[in-house]
Structures are given as C-alpha cells and as structure tokens.
Coordinates of C-alpha atoms in Angstrom, one line a residue:
M1 CA 26.5 -15.6 3.3
G2 CA 23.9 -12.8 3.8
L3 CA 25.4 -10.6 1.5
T4 CA 25.9 -13.0 -1.1
I5 CA 22.1 -14.4 -1.0
F6 CA 21.1 -10.5 -1.1
A7 CA 23.8 -9.6 -3.9
A8 CA 22.8 -12.1 -6.0
Y9 CA 18.6 -10.9 -5.6
L10 CA 19.8 -7.0 -6.2
V11 CA 21.6 -8.1 -9.3
L12 CA 18.4 -9.8 -10.5
V13 CA 15.9 -6.5 -9.5
V14 CA 18.3 -4.2 -11.0
A15 CA 18.6 -6.2 -14.3
L16 CA 14.9 -6.3 -14.6
G17 CA 15.0 -2.6 -14.5
L18 CA 17.3 -2.3 -16.8
V19 CA 15.7 -4.2 -19.6
A20 CA 12.4 -2.5 -18.8
S21 CA 13.8 0.9 -19.5
R22 CA 14.7 -0.5 -22.8
G23 CA 10.9 0.0 -23.5
Q24 CA 10.2 3.4 -22.5
R25 CA 9.2 4.8 -25.4
A26 CA 6.2 7.0 -24.1
S27 CA 4.5 7.7 -20.5
E28 CA 2.0 5.1 -21.3
D29 CA 4.8 2.5 -21.2
F30 CA 6.5 4.2 -18.1
W31 CA 3.3 4.5 -16.1
V32 CA 0.8 1.6 -16.9
A33 CA 3.6 -1.1 -18.8
G34 CA 1.2 -0.3 -22.0
R35 CA -1.7 -1.8 -20.5
R36 CA -0.1 -5.5 -21.3
F37 CA -0.8 -7.5 -18.2
G38 CA -2.8 -10.7 -18.3
V39 CA -4.6 -12.1 -15.6
P40 CA -1.4 -14.6 -13.9
V41 CA 0.7 -11.7 -14.0
L42 CA -1.8 -9.3 -12.7
V43 CA -2.7 -11.5 -9.8
L44 CA 1.0 -12.1 -8.8
A45 CA 1.9 -7.9 -8.8
N46 CA -1.5 -7.5 -7.2
V47 CA -0.9 -9.5 -4.4
A48 CA 3.3 -8.5 -3.8
A49 CA 1.6 -5.0 -3.8
I50 CA -0.5 -6.1 -0.7
M51 CA 1.8 -8.7 1.1
H52 CA 4.4 -5.8 1.6
G53 CA 7.0 -6.1 4.6
G54 CA 5.6 -3.5 6.9
S55 CA 2.7 -6.6 6.5
I56 CA 4.9 -9.1 7.5
L57 CA 7.2 -8.0 9.6
S58 CA 4.4 -5.6 11.7
G59 CA 1.5 -7.6 10.9
V60 CA 3.7 -10.1 13.2
A61 CA 4.2 -7.4 16.0
F62 CA 1.2 -6.0 15.8
I63 CA -1.1 -9.6 16.4
G64 CA 1.7 -10.4 18.5
A65 CA 1.1 -7.9 20.8
F66 CA -2.7 -7.5 20.9
G67 CA -4.0 -10.5 20.1
G68 CA -5.4 -12.6 17.1
V69 CA -8.7 -12.0 15.8
A70 CA -8.4 -8.5 16.4
G71 CA -5.6 -7.4 14.1
L72 CA -6.9 -10.0 11.5
P73 CA -9.5 -7.7 9.5
F74 CA -10.6 -11.0 6.9
L75 CA -13.8 -9.2 6.7
A76 CA -12.5 -5.9 5.8
F77 CA -10.1 -7.3 3.4
A78 CA -13.2 -9.5 1.5
V79 CA -15.0 -6.5 1.7
G80 CA -12.6 -4.0 0.4
I81 CA -11.3 -5.6 -2.3
A82 CA -15.1 -6.8 -3.0
I83 CA -15.6 -2.9 -3.5
V84 CA -12.9 -2.6 -6.1
F85 CA -14.3 -5.8 -8.0
F86 CA -17.9 -4.5 -8.2
F87 CA -17.6 -0.4 -8.7
F88 CA -14.1 0.7 -9.5
A89 CA -11.9 -2.2 -11.5
R90 CA -14.0 -2.3 -14.9
K91 CA -14.9 1.9 -14.8
L92 CA -11.1 2.7 -14.0
R93 CA -9.8 0.3 -16.7
Q94 CA -12.1 1.6 -19.5
S95 CA -11.0 5.3 -18.7
G96 CA -8.0 4.9 -19.9
G97 CA -6.4 6.7 -17.4
F98 CA -3.2 6.9 -15.6
T99 CA -3.8 7.5 -12.2
L100 CA -6.6 8.0 -9.6
P101 CA -6.2 11.3 -9.7
D102 CA -6.8 11.5 -13.6
Y103 CA -9.4 9.4 -13.1
L104 CA -11.3 12.0 -10.5
G105 CA -10.1 14.9 -12.3
D106 CA -12.1 13.8 -15.5
R107 CA -15.4 12.8 -13.7
Y108 CA -15.6 15.9 -11.8
A109 CA -14.4 17.7 -14.9
S110 CA -12.2 19.8 -12.4
R111 CA -8.4 20.5 -12.3
K112 CA -8.6 21.9 -8.8
M113 CA -10.2 18.0 -7.9
R114 CA -7.1 16.5 -9.8
A115 CA -4.2 18.5 -8.2
W116 CA -5.4 18.3 -5.0
S117 CA -5.6 14.4 -5.3
A118 CA -2.3 14.2 -6.4
I119 CA -0.7 16.1 -3.4
V120 CA -2.6 13.5 -1.3
V121 CA -1.3 10.8 -3.5
A122 CA 2.3 12.0 -2.7
V123 CA 1.8 12.9 0.9
S124 CA 0.5 9.6 1.6
S125 CA 3.0 7.9 -0.4
V126 CA 5.6 9.3 1.3
V127 CA 3.7 8.5 4.8
Y128 CA 3.6 4.5 3.8
L129 CA 7.3 4.7 2.3
V130 CA 8.5 5.9 6.2
A131 CA 7.2 2.4 6.9
Q132 CA 8.3 0.6 4.1
L133 CA 11.6 1.7 4.6
R134 CA 12.1 1.3 8.1
G135 CA 10.9 -2.4 7.7
M136 CA 13.5 -2.9 4.7
A137 CA 15.8 -1.3 7.2
F138 CA 15.3 -3.7 9.7
I139 CA 16.1 -6.4 7.3
L140 CA 19.3 -5.0 6.4
E141 CA 20.3 -4.5 9.3
R142 CA 20.1 -7.8 10.5
L143 CA 20.8 -9.6 7.0
L144 CA 24.1 -7.6 6.4
E145 CA 25.3 -7.0 9.8
I146 CA 25.4 -3.2 8.9
P147 CA 23.9 -0.2 10.9
F148 CA 20.2 1.0 10.8
L149 CA 21.5 4.1 8.7
W150 CA 23.2 2.6 6.8
G151 CA 20.6 0.1 6.1
L152 CA 18.0 2.5 5.3
A153 CA 20.2 4.6 2.9
L154 CA 20.9 1.2 0.9
G155 CA 17.2 0.0 0.5
S156 CA 16.2 3.8 -0.7
L157 CA 19.0 3.4 -3.0
I158 CA 17.7 0.1 -4.6
F159 CA 14.5 1.2 -4.7
V160 CA 14.7 4.7 -6.6
A161 CA 17.5 3.5 -8.6
Y162 CA 14.9 0.3 -10.5
V163 CA 11.7 2.5 -10.5
A164 CA 13.3 5.6 -12.0
L165 CA 14.8 3.5 -14.5
G166 CA 11.9 1.0 -15.6
G167 CA 8.9 2.4 -14.9
L168 CA 5.8 0.0 -14.1
L169 CA 7.1 -2.7 -16.1
A170 CA 9.9 -3.1 -14.0
V171 CA 7.8 -2.9 -11.2
V172 CA 5.5 -5.3 -12.1
W173 CA 8.1 -8.2 -12.7
T174 CA 10.4 -7.3 -9.8
N175 CA 7.1 -7.7 -7.8
I176 CA 6.3 -11.3 -9.5
A177 CA 9.9 -12.4 -8.5
Q178 CA 9.8 -10.3 -5.3
F179 CA 6.5 -12.5 -4.8
F180 CA 8.6 -16.2 -4.5
F181 CA 11.2 -14.9 -3.4
M182 CA 9.1 -13.7 0.1
W183 CA 6.9 -16.9 0.2
A184 CA 10.2 -19.0 0.2
G185 CA 11.3 -16.7 2.9
L186 CA 8.0 -17.1 4.8
L187 CA 7.8 -21.0 4.0
L188 CA 10.8 -21.7 5.1
I189 CA 10.8 -21.0 8.7
A190 CA 7.5 -22.9 8.7
P191 CA 8.7 -26.8 9.4
V192 CA 11.1 -25.8 11.8
L193 CA 8.2 -24.4 14.0
L194 CA 5.4 -26.7 13.4
Q195 CA 8.5 -29.4 15.1
E196 CA 9.6 -26.8 17.7
V197 CA 6.8 -25.4 19.1
G198 CA 3.5 -27.1 17.3
G199 CA 0.5 -26.6 14.6
W200 CA -2.0 -24.4 14.9
T201 CA -4.1 -25.9 17.7
G202 CA -1.5 -25.9 20.2
V203 CA 0.1 -23.2 19.3
M204 CA -3.0 -21.0 19.9
Q205 CA -3.3 -23.0 23.3
Q206 CA 0.1 -21.9 24.7
V207 CA -0.6 -18.3 23.6
E208 CA -3.8 -18.2 25.3
Q209 CA -2.0 -19.3 28.5
T210 CA 0.9 -17.3 28.0
A211 CA -1.6 -13.6 27.1
P212 CA -5.2 -14.7 28.7
G213 CA -7.4 -13.4 26.3
W214 CA -5.4 -13.3 23.3
T215 CA -7.6 -15.7 21.3
S216 CA -10.6 -14.0 21.7
L217 CA -12.3 -11.1 19.8
R218 CA -10.8 -8.3 21.2
G219 CA -7.3 -9.8 21.7
V220 CA -5.6 -8.6 25.2
S221 CA -6.4 -4.5 25.2
W222 CA -8.9 -3.7 22.9
G223 CA -12.0 -1.8 23.2
W224 CA -15.2 -2.2 21.0
G225 CA -15.0 1.5 19.3
Y226 CA -11.6 0.9 18.3
F227 CA -11.7 -3.0 17.2
I228 CA -15.0 -2.1 15.0
S229 CA -13.2 1.1 13.8
W230 CA -10.1 -0.9 12.7
Q231 CA -12.3 -3.5 10.8
I232 CA -13.9 -0.6 9.2
I233 CA -10.0 1.2 8.5
W234 CA -9.0 -1.3 6.5
M235 CA -11.9 -2.0 4.6
L236 CA -11.0 1.8 3.0
A237 CA -7.7 0.7 2.6
Y238 CA -8.0 -2.6 0.6
C239 CA -10.4 -0.4 -1.3
T240 CA -8.5 2.4 -1.8
R241 CA -5.2 0.8 -2.0
L242 CA -3.6 2.9 -4.3
E243 CA -0.7 -0.2 -5.3
L244 CA -3.7 -2.0 -6.2
V245 CA -5.9 0.6 -7.4
T246 CA -3.8 2.3 -10.1
K247 CA -2.6 -1.3 -11.2
M248 CA -6.3 -1.6 -13.0
Y249 CA -5.1 0.4 -15.7
A250 CA -2.3 -1.9 -16.5
A251 CA -4.3 -4.7 -17.2
R252 CA -4.7 -5.9 -20.7
D253 CA -8.7 -5.3 -20.8
S254 CA -11.3 -4.8 -17.9
W255 CA -12.5 -8.6 -17.9
V256 CA -8.6 -9.7 -16.4
A257 CA -8.8 -6.3 -14.1
R258 CA -11.6 -8.1 -12.3
V259 CA -10.8 -11.0 -12.9
S260 CA -7.5 -11.1 -11.0
L261 CA -9.2 -9.6 -7.9
P262 CA -11.2 -13.0 -6.6
W263 CA -7.7 -14.5 -7.0
T264 CA -5.8 -12.0 -4.8
I265 CA -8.1 -12.5 -2.0
L266 CA -7.6 -15.8 -2.0
I267 CA -3.6 -15.7 -2.1
V268 CA -4.2 -12.8 0.7
M269 CA -6.3 -14.5 2.8
V270 CA -3.7 -17.8 3.1
F271 CA -0.9 -15.3 4.0
L272 CA -3.1 -13.7 7.0
L273 CA -3.6 -16.9 8.5
Y274 CA 0.4 -17.8 8.6
G275 CA 2.1 -15.3 7.7
N276 CA 0.3 -12.7 10.4
M277 CA -1.5 -15.3 13.0
Y278 CA 0.3 -18.3 13.6
L279 CA 4.2 -16.5 13.2
G280 CA 2.7 -13.8 16.0
A281 CA 1.3 -16.2 18.1
V282 CA 4.7 -18.2 17.9
A283 CA 6.7 -14.9 18.8
R284 CA 4.2 -14.1 21.5
I285 CA 5.7 -17.5 23.3
T286 CA 9.2 -18.0 22.0
V287 CA 10.8 -14.5 21.8
W288 CA 8.5 -11.8 22.7
E289 CA 10.2 -11.0 26.2
G290 CA 13.3 -10.4 24.8
L291 CA 12.8 -8.0 22.1
A292 CA 13.5 -4.3 22.1
T293 CA 11.0 -3.4 20.0
P294 CA 7.7 -5.9 18.6
D295 CA 8.7 -5.1 14.8
Q296 CA 12.0 -7.2 15.7
A297 CA 9.7 -10.2 16.0
Y298 CA 10.1 -11.9 13.0
V299 CA 13.7 -11.0 12.4
A300 CA 14.2 -12.5 16.5
L301 CA 12.1 -15.9 15.1
V302 CA 14.3 -16.7 12.0
G303 CA 17.8 -15.6 14.2
R304 CA 16.3 -18.7 16.5
Y305 CA 15.1 -21.0 14.4
L306 CA 16.8 -21.4 11.0
A307 CA 20.5 -21.6 10.3
P308 CA 22.3 -18.8 8.9
A309 CA 22.0 -19.7 5.5
L310 CA 18.5 -20.5 5.9
A311 CA 18.1 -17.2 7.6
A312 CA 19.5 -15.3 5.0
F313 CA 16.9 -16.4 2.3
A314 CA 14.3 -15.9 4.7
L315 CA 15.5 -12.3 5.4
T316 CA 16.0 -11.4 1.7
G317 CA 12.5 -12.9 1.2
I318 CA 11.8 -10.3 3.6
A319 CA 13.3 -7.5 2.0
A320 CA 11.5 -8.5 -1.4
A321 CA 8.5 -8.0 0.8
A322 CA 9.1 -4.4 1.5
M323 CA 9.8 -3.9 -1.9
S324 CA 7.4 -5.1 -3.9
T325 CA 4.5 -2.2 -2.2
T326 CA 7.9 0.5 -2.3
D327 CA 8.0 0.7 -5.8
S328 CA 4.8 0.5 -6.4
L329 CA 4.3 4.1 -3.9
L330 CA 7.3 5.3 -5.6
L331 CA 5.7 5.3 -9.1
M332 CA 2.4 6.5 -8.1
A333 CA 3.6 9.6 -6.4
G334 CA 6.4 10.2 -9.4
S335 CA 3.1 9.7 -12.2
A336 CA 0.7 12.0 -10.1
L337 CA 3.1 14.8 -10.0
A338 CA 4.5 14.2 -13.1
H339 CA 1.2 13.7 -15.2
D340 CA -1.3 14.7 -12.9
L341 CA 0.1 18.0 -11.7
V342 CA 2.8 19.3 -14.0
R343 CA 1.4 18.0 -17.3
K344 CA -2.8 18.6 -16.3
C345 CA -2.9 21.5 -14.2
V346 CA 0.1 23.5 -15.4
D347 CA 1.3 22.9 -18.9
E348 CA -1.7 21.9 -20.7
P349 CA -3.9 25.3 -19.2
R350 CA -1.0 27.3 -20.5
G351 CA -0.6 25.7 -23.6
V352 CA 2.8 24.4 -22.7
E353 CA 3.7 21.6 -25.0
R354 CA 6.4 18.6 -24.2
D355 CA 6.9 15.5 -25.7
E356 CA 6.1 12.3 -23.9
R357 CA 9.6 11.4 -22.8
S358 CA 10.0 14.6 -21.2
Y359 CA 7.2 13.5 -18.5
V360 CA 8.6 10.3 -17.9
W361 CA 11.9 12.4 -16.9
I362 CA 9.9 14.7 -15.1
S363 CA 8.6 11.5 -13.0
R364 CA 11.9 9.9 -12.8
G365 CA 13.0 13.2 -11.0
A366 CA 9.7 13.2 -8.4
I367 CA 10.4 9.3 -8.1
V368 CA 13.7 10.7 -6.5
A369 CA 12.7 13.4 -4.7
V370 CA 10.2 11.6 -2.6
G371 CA 12.4 9.0 -1.9
A372 CA 14.7 11.3 -0.4
V373 CA 11.5 13.0 1.7
A374 CA 10.6 9.3 3.1
F375 CA 14.6 8.3 3.8
V376 CA 15.1 11.8 5.9
L377 CA 11.0 11.0 7.8
A378 CA 12.4 7.2 8.3
I379 CA 15.6 8.3 10.0
P380 CA 14.0 8.8 13.6
D381 CA 12.7 5.7 15.6
V382 CA 8.6 5.7 15.2
A383 CA 5.9 3.9 16.0
L384 CA 4.4 0.7 14.8
I385 CA 5.4 0.0 11.1
L386 CA 1.7 -1.2 10.8
R387 CA 0.3 2.0 12.6
I388 CA 2.1 4.0 10.7
V389 CA 0.9 2.2 7.4
S390 CA -3.0 2.1 8.7
F391 CA -2.5 6.2 9.3
A392 CA -1.8 6.7 5.3
V393 CA -4.6 4.1 4.5
A394 CA -6.9 6.6 6.7
I395 CA -5.7 9.9 5.0
I396 CA -6.5 7.9 1.3
G397 CA -9.6 6.4 2.2
A398 CA -10.5 10.3 3.6
A399 CA -9.5 11.8 0.6
F400 CA -11.0 9.0 -2.0
F401 CA -13.7 6.8 -0.8
F402 CA -16.6 8.7 -1.3
P403 CA -15.3 10.9 -4.1
L404 CA -14.7 7.3 -5.9
I405 CA -17.7 5.6 -4.9
A406 CA -20.4 8.5 -5.3
G407 CA -18.9 9.7 -8.9
M408 CA -18.7 6.1 -9.9
V409 CA -22.5 5.0 -9.0
S410 CA -23.8 8.5 -9.6
S411 CA -24.5 11.2 -12.2
R412 CA -25.8 13.9 -9.5
V413 CA -22.6 14.5 -7.5
S414 CA -21.0 17.9 -7.6
A415 CA -17.0 18.6 -8.3
Q416 CA -17.5 21.1 -5.6
A417 CA -18.8 18.7 -3.2
A418 CA -16.4 16.0 -4.2
L419 CA -13.4 18.7 -3.9
A420 CA -15.1 19.6 0.4
S421 CA -15.2 16.3 1.1
S422 CA -12.0 15.2 0.3
V423 CA -10.0 18.1 1.7
C424 CA -12.5 18.2 4.8
G425 CA -12.1 14.2 5.3
V426 CA -8.1 14.7 5.3
L427 CA -8.1 17.5 7.9
T428 CA -9.9 15.9 10.4
T429 CA -8.2 12.7 9.7
L430 CA -4.7 14.5 10.5
V431 CA -5.9 16.5 13.5
W432 CA -7.0 13.2 15.1
I433 CA -3.5 11.4 14.4
A434 CA -2.1 14.4 15.5
G435 CA -4.0 13.6 18.8
T436 CA -3.4 10.2 19.0
L437 CA 0.4 10.6 18.7
S438 CA 0.4 13.3 21.3
G439 CA -2.2 11.0 23.9
Q440 CA -5.1 12.9 23.9
G441 CA -7.8 11.0 25.7
W442 CA -10.6 12.5 22.7
A443 CA -8.4 10.6 20.0
Q444 CA -7.7 7.4 21.6
V445 CA -11.5 6.1 21.4
V446 CA -11.7 5.2 17.6
H447 CA -9.2 5.1 14.6
P448 CA -8.0 8.6 13.0
G449 CA -9.7 7.5 9.6
I450 CA -13.5 6.9 11.1
P451 CA -14.0 10.7 11.9
G452 CA -12.2 11.5 8.8
L453 CA -14.7 9.1 7.0
L454 CA -18.2 10.6 9.0
V455 CA -16.6 14.0 8.1
A456 CA -16.3 13.4 4.2
G457 CA -19.3 12.1 4.0
A458 CA -21.5 14.7 5.6
T459 CA -19.9 17.3 3.6
M460 CA -20.3 15.6 0.7
A461 CA -23.7 15.5 0.9
L462 CA -24.4 19.0 2.4
V463 CA -22.7 20.5 -0.3
N464 CA -24.0 18.6 -3.1
T465 CA -27.3 19.7 -1.8
F466 CA -26.5 23.3 -3.2
T467 CA -23.9 22.5 -6.2
P468 CA -25.0 21.4 -9.7
P469 CA -23.8 18.2 -10.6
A470 CA -20.6 17.7 -12.5
V471 CA -20.6 16.4 -16.5
A472 CA -17.7 13.8 -16.9
I473 CA -15.0 14.8 -19.5
G474 CA -12.0 12.5 -21.5
G475 CA -12.2 9.0 -21.0
V476 CA -14.3 8.9 -17.9
A477 CA -17.0 10.5 -20.2
A478 CA -16.0 8.0 -23.2
A479 CA -15.9 4.9 -20.7
S480 CA -20.0 5.9 -19.6
G481 CA -21.2 7.1 -22.4
E482 CA -22.2 9.9 -21.0
G483 CA -20.2 13.9 -20.6
R484 CA -18.7 15.2 -22.7
G485 CA -15.2 14.3 -25.2
P486 CA -12.0 15.5 -24.6

C-alpha cells in the first residue's frame, strides 16, 4: 500500500516537472517562472517552503526532547517575516533580479560580493539539503520498507530530476501539491490522538508529569543564554530564509510579494502549534522510550496510531513536506552558480556571450552537482535534523543579514564593508559550529549564529568608517531611482 500511494504521488510530481519544462524558453522562465504568480499561489508556495520535512520530523523530535515553548519560536518567526514584509519584499521584486546574490551584487556594484554570496548560497543549500534528504530517507525507509541508503538515493534522484526539468514553475506547482499532501498527512492522525491521548490541556498536563519542566519557558534543559540565542537565530532564519526571500522575485508585482507574507505567518503559526508542539508532547508521552533516535518520533506515532493504509498516506504527506523545501534549495543553488557566478562573474567580464538556454543548462548541471554532494554528505549518521538546519540558517544569517538590511535602509554602506561583514560573520560562525560539534565548553553557551552575527555587525561598522559608499547599479539603481544604470 505504501508503495502504491507514494508511486501515485511521484507520478504527479514528475508530471508537473515535465509540463513545466515545456515552457522554459529563457532563464527568466526557469529561475523566476516568468514573474507570474498571484497571492494565493505565492502564499501556498511560501508555506510549503517553510514547512519542510525537517520542520515536521525534527520539530516533533526537538520539542519532544527539550520542551515546548523553548523550541517554539513564535515571536522569532513573526519578527523575521515582518522584516521581509517591511524591508525586503518590495525592493527585491522591484529590482527585477533572479537571486539574492543578484541583489547584493547590484546594490554594492561588486562582483566580489556577488561571487561570495553565490558560494555561500550553494554551500548553505548543501547543508540544508543534508537535513532534508535525511528526513526524506527516514520516511521512505518506513513507507517503502527499504534500507535507509536506498531511501536516500531515491529521494535525491526524485528531487534532482523534477527541479532540473522544470525550474521554479515546477517547484511552485509541486509545492502546492505538496502543501495539500502535507496537511492531509498531518491531519489524518489528529482525530485518533485526540481520542486516545487527549486534547491540548490534557496532553500538556500529562507531558509535564512525564518530564517536569517541559511546559516551562526554558523547557527541561535550556539555559537562558541558549534560549535567547535560539530565538534570535530563528528570527534571522526567517528574514534571510533563501527559499522564502527568493520567491519574492516570482511575484506578479511588489504588492503581491508583500501581501503574501501576513497570510504565510497565519498558516505557519497554526502548523507550529499543532504540527510541532502538540505532536511533540504526544510523542514524549507515548513513544519516546522506544526510539532509537528522536527524529523517528513522528514516524513512530504514525505507526502506532494509524492503520497501514492511512499511515502510508500520512508518511507520504511528510515526504511531500521534505520535497517542498529541497526543490527550492536545489533551484537556488543552481541559479546562483549559473547566473551569478558563471554569467555575471566569469562570462560578462571576459566578454563571453551565451544564449539564454545555455545558462538554463548550466543551472541544471549545477543542480545535479549540488544534489550529488548533498547525497554523499547525508549518508553518515548525524545530529538532529533541526540542529543541522539551525547551523545552515546561522551561516546564511551571518552572511546576509547586515549587508541586506543596511543596504536597503542606507545609501552610505560601502562594498568593502558589506563583503568584510559577510566573510567575517561566516568564518566566525563556522569556527563556533566546529567548537559546538567537538564539544568545546566555550561553544555551548550560545548558538553559533550569535557570535557570527556580532562579528558581522562590528566588522561592517568598522570598515564602513574608512571606505566610500557603494553606488547601486542595474535593477537596484533603477528601482530606487539612485545610482547608475546597467
């Protein structure tokens, strides 16, 4: 039954990819789907990109392990999306670019900034992908009753195939299909849990008895430093979330880009309350003691409380959730490498001219390469999926938060300051991540993204004092009415 349901879903996804591939006549069609999406489509695509497989599998695991409120960054999420709403959405859409490195390269008139940003996007996407591919493999292992490695290989192949075929149009239409599969999968188990375990109040009382302190602000084991830093990291995660921010380019206009965001917040809030906190508490009460790893908690719940056919459908829904973020990450990495690195930093300075379809094929090749690297790195057993994701968002936040926010609100920031801020922030974050993974005491106090962010901000302020302001070029200059033309 599991094979039948997943095969039907797979046929739908590949069919959407094939249909979308027929309309790819230029790089704009492949990377931003011709900038044609309205509010309903963009909202569903935004939500599907945020509510990924890792956010369900490891969201349940993380909250189940450490406690409810401590792992549930409502305020961080709302503030992060508000920053996109007030500062990023309109300017990104009006700039007419394709990628985040595209905006930064034009804003600071710097090929170095563009190239560095493209590399950061590709590397951080690989880290994200490791988490998503492992989540997908856990689901396929249970759903199809195949070894973990086979599930990992199958999931990787599926992702790479339909993204390389159809570009953003395929990504968005499959995201919408995945959104409905995902919610159907999550809601299937709800009536059973309400009857067998209890409603919100009853479950919270039971989990507090099972794990004293679970419902407190800091959960069962969080210090104030790590709790506060966790909220800051997820605020940064949502305001610099590549798979969300870059979808602003595909909106029909800047109004659509902005209006899609409040609706995204509302739907994701409902998901966090039920899909993470309630299910995490139920898992802690009912299946926790028998788990080999916390990331198997949701799968164990489904296996315990649903009949085989319904369990197969529920797990297919979570597989859909994993796909809805992974496809966006693959496309972002491919477009950043093809458009920003090859076209803007290699070909144009040397006077090399290629037709649009050549860059589409380069992007497809980059997608395959990034997918292959992520597959290899996902094979070893690693930490909680959500922890891996938090490292990726820390890298992205340290790299892009200050160059983006400062570049959008001020005309006095220099290219040298933006680049130095990004490089120093990323390097500091990587050092702290290494210390965290190796168990160094100094690295356990706060999340690795916090020192990276502090160093990035201080570096920008310092370097900006003795370097001249950057003058925007291209679409960024045209959108702001300042700077030079293309």
